[in-house]
Coordinates of C-alpha atoms and ligand atoms in Angstrom, one line a residue:
X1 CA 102.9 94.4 132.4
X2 CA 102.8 92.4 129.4
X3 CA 105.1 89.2 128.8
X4 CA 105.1 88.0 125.8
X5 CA 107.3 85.0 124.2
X6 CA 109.8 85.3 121.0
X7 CA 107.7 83.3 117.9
X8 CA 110.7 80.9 117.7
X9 CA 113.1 80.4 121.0
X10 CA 114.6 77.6 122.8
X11 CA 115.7 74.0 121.7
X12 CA 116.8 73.4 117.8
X13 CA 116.2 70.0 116.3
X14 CA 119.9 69.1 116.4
X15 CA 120.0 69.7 120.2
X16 CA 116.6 67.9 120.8
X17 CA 118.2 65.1 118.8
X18 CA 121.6 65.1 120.5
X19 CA 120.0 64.7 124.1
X20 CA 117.3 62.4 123.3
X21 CA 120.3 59.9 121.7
X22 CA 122.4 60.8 125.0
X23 CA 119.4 59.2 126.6
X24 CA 118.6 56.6 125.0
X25 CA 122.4 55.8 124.9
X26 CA 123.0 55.8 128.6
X27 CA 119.1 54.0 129.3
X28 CA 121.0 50.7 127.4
X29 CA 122.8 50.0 130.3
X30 CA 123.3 52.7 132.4
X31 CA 126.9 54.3 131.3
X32 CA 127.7 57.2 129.0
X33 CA 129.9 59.7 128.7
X34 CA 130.0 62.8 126.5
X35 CA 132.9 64.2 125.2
X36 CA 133.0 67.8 126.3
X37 CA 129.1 69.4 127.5
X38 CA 127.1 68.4 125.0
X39 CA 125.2 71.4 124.6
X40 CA 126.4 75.1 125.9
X41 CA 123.8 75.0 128.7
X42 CA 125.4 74.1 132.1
X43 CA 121.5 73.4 133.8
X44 CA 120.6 70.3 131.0
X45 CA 124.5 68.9 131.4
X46 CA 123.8 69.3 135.1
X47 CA 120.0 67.3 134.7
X48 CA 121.6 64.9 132.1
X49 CA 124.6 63.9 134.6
X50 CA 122.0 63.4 137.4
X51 CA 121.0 60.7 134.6
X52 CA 123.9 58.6 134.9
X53 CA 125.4 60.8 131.2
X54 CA 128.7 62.2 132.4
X55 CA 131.3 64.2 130.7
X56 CA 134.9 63.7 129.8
X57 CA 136.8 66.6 128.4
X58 CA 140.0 64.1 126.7
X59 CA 139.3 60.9 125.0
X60 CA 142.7 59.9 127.6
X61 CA 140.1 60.0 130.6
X62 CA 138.4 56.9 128.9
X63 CA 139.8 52.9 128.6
X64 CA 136.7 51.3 127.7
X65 CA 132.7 52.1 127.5
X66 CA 130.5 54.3 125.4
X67 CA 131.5 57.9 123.9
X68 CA 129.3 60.6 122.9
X69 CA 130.0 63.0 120.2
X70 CA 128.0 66.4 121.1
X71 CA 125.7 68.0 118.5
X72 CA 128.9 70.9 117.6
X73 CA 131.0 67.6 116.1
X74 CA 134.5 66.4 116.3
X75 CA 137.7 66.3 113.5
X76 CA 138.3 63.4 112.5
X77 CA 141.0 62.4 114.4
X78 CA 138.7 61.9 117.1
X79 CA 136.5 59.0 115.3
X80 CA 139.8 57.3 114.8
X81 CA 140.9 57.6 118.5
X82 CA 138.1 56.1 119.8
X83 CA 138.2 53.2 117.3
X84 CA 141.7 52.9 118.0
X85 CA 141.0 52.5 122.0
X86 CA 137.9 50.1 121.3
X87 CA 135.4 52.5 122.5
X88 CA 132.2 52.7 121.4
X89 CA 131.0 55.9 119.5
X90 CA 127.6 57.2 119.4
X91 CA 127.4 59.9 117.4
X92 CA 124.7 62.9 118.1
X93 CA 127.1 65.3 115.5
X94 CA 123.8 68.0 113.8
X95 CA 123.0 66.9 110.8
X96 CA 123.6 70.6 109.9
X97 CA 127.1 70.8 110.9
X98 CA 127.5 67.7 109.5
X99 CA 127.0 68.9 106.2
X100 CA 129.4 72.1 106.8
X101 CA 132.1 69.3 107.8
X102 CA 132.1 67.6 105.1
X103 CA 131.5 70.5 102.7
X104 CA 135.2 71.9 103.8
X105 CA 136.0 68.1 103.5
X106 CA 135.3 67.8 99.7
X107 CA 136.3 71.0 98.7
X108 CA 140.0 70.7 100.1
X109 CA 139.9 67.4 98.0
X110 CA 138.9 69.0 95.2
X111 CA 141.6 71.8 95.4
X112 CA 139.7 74.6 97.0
X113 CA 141.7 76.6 99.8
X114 CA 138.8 76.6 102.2
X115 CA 137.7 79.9 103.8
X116 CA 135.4 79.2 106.8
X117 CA 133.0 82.1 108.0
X118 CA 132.7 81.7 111.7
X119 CA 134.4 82.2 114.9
X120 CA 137.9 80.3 115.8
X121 CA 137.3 79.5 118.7
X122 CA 134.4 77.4 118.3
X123 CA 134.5 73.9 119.0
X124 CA 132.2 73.7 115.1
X125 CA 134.5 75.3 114.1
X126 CA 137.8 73.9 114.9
X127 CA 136.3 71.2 113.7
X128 CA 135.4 72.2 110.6
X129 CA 139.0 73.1 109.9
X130 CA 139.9 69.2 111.1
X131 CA 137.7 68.2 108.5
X132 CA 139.6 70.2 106.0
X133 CA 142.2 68.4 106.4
X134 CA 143.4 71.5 108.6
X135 CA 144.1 73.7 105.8
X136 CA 141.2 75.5 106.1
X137 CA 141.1 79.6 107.3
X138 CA 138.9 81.2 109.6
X139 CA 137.7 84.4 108.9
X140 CA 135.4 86.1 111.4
X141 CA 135.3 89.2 109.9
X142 CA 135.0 92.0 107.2
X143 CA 138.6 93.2 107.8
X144 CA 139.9 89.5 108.3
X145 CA 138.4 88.6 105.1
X146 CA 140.2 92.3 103.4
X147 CA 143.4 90.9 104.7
X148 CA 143.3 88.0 102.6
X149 CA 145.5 87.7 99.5
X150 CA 144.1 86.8 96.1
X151 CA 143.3 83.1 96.0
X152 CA 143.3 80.8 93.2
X153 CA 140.3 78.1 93.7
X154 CA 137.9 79.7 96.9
X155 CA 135.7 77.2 98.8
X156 CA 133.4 79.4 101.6
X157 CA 131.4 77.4 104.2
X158 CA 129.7 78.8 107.5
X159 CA 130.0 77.9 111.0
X160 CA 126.0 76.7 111.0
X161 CA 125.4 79.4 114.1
X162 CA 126.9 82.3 112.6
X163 CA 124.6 85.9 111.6
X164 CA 122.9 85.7 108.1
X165 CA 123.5 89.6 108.0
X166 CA 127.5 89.2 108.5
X167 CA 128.1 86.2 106.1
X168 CA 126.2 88.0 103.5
X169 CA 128.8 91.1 104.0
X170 CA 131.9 89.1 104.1
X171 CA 131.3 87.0 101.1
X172 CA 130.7 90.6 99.6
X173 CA 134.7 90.7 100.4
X174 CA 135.7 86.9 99.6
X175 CA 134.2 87.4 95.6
X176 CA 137.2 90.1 94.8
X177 CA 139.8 87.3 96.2
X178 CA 139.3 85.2 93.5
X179 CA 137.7 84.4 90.0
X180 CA 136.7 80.9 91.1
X181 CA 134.0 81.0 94.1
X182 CA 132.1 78.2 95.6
X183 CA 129.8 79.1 98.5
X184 CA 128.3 76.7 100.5
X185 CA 126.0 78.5 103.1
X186 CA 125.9 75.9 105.9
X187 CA 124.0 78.5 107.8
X188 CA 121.0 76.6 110.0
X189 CA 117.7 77.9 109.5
X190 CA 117.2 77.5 113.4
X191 CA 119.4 80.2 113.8
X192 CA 118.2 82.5 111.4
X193 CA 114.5 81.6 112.8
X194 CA 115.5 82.8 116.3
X195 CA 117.3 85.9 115.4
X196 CA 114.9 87.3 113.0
X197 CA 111.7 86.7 116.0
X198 CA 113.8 88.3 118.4
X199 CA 114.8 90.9 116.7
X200 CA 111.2 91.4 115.6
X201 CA 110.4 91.3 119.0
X202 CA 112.9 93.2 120.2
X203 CA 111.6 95.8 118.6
X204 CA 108.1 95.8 120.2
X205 CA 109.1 95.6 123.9
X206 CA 110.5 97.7 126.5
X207 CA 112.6 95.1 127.7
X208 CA 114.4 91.9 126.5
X209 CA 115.9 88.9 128.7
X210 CA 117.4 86.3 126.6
X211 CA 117.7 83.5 128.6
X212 CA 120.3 80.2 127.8
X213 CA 123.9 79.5 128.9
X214 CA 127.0 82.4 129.4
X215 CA 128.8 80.1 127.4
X216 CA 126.5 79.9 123.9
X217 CA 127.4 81.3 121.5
X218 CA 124.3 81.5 119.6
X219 CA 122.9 82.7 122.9
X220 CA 125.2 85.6 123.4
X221 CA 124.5 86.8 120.0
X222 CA 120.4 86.8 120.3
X223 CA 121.3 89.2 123.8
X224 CA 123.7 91.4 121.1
X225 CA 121.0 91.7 118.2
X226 CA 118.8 92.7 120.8
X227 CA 120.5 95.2 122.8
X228 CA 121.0 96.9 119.4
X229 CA 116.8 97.3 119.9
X230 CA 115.8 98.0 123.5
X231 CA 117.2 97.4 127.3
X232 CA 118.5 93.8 127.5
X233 CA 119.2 91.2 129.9
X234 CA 121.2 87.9 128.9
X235 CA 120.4 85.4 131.8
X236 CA 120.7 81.7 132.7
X237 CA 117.8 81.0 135.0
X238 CA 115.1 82.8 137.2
X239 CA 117.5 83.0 140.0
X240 CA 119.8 86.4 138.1
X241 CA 116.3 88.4 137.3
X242 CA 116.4 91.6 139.5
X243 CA 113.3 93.8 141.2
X244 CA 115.0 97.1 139.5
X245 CA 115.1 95.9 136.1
X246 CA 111.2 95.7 135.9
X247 CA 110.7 99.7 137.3
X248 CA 108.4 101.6 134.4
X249 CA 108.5 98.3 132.1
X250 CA 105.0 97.9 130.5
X251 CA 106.0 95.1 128.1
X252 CA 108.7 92.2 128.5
X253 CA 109.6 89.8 125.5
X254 CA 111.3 86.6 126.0
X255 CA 113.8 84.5 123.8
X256 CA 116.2 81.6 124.0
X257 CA 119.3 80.3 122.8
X258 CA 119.5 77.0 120.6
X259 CA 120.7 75.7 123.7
X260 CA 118.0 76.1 126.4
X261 CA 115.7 73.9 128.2
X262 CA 112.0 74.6 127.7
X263 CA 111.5 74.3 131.6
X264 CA 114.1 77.0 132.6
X265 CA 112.0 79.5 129.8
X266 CA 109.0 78.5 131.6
X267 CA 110.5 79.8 134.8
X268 CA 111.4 82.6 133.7
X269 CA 108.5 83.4 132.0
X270 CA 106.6 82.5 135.4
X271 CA 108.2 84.7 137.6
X272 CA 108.1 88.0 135.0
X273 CA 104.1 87.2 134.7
X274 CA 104.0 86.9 138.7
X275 CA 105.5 90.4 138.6
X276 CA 102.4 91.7 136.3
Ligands
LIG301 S1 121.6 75.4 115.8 FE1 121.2 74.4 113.9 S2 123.2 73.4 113.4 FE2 123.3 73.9 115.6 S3 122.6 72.1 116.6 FE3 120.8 73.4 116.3 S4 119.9 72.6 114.4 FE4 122.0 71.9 114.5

């Protein structure tokens, strides 16, 4: 059996970033908290909060001490909180979502009715809309964006994790809306990089097991774009992967969410070569 490893999987820069300044935040003198996970993976918040980096899910759990804004980003309202209670703010926001933040941000100043392409429940997302000044709409869809009247000035920005394919064929949609179009694509290459190898890969293999958190989203969409190729398994650690699965397989390929720690790929990777 042959196991073989998607060309690009695993930690993006902004993640890598986010956690090494959750580090170095809390090594200053030993307290930090993150507002919300800060990444979708519940092993690394697990390993980071062994570290002395724990979570609050309200700024109202905090009085005083250090707060730290997760790579997905926060509304504004959020920055002013904390100054308002005197605590201090480290900020480990993407520098990719960053950008799509304060795209929507400009163009609701300069009079664009902001169309966002991503999905609404995403914490990006949401705040994306914050930074819009909340008069932003979120269109997840082809038939969400065909419901949409005709509007006069159309600003378009992307939630940074959302499918290349999908933006491409609802902006198809937005142009009829309106004769005044700007597109931003705030699309992050990472995620374009680790959708087109697996898919690639996908396409090679028997067998697929995307490994990285139940709750990422970029995560569950790797396991959807390959399903649409071979037999697939999402998966969190080692622990989930089953005897049966493995039964006539002759080659396994491997990817990872945005989201994951290299050492829980390495596991995985481990125990499918231990089954060769
Ligand atoms: S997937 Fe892209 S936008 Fe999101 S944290 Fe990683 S580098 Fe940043």
């Amino acid at each position: 059996m042959e196991v073989i490893l998607a060309e690009s999987l695993g930690f993006c820069y902004g993640v890598k970033r986010a956690i090494k300044i959750a580090r170095e935040s809390a090594s200053a003198d030993g307290t930090a908290c993150t507002l919300g996970p800060i990444i979708h993976n519940p092993q690394m918040v697990a390993q980071l909060a062994e570290e002395g980096i724990g979570k609050v899910d309200d700024l109202s759990e905090l009085d005083a001490g250090r707060i730290i804004i997760r790579s997905h980003g926060v509304g504004p309202n959020i920055y002013e909180s904390a100054e308002e209670k005197g605590l201090e703010l480290v900020d480990a926001t993407c520098p990719h979502v960053r950008r799509a933040q304060m795209a929507a941000h400009e163009l609701a100043e300069e009079g664009y009715r902001v169309v966002i392409i991503g999905e609404k429940r995403h914490p990006e997302v949401k705040s994306i809309v914050e930074w819009s000044g909340d008069q932003a709409v979120v269109v997840e869809t082809e038939e969400e964006a065909e419901a949409l009247g005709s509007i006069g000035r159309l600003g378009v920005v992307a939630q940074t994790t959302f499918s290349g394919e999908k933006f491409k064929s609802i902006i198809a949609i937005l142009l009829d809306k309106s004769n005044d179009v700007r597109i931003l694509r705030t699309i992050c290459n990472a995620t374009d990089q680790r959708q087109t190898a697996a898919l690639s890969l996908a396409g090679e293999v028997d067998l697929m097991l995307v490994i990285g958190g139940k709750n990422s989203a970029n995560t569950t969409r790797l396991a959807q774009l390959c399903a649409m190729k071979c037999q697939t398994y999402h998966i969190e650690t080692a622990a989930e992967l089953q005897d049966e699965w493995f039964d006539k397989i002759n080659k396994i390929g491997i990817t990872a969410g945005a989201s994951t720690p290299d050492w829980v790929i390495k596991e995985v990777y481990q125990k499918c070569k231990n089954k060769t």
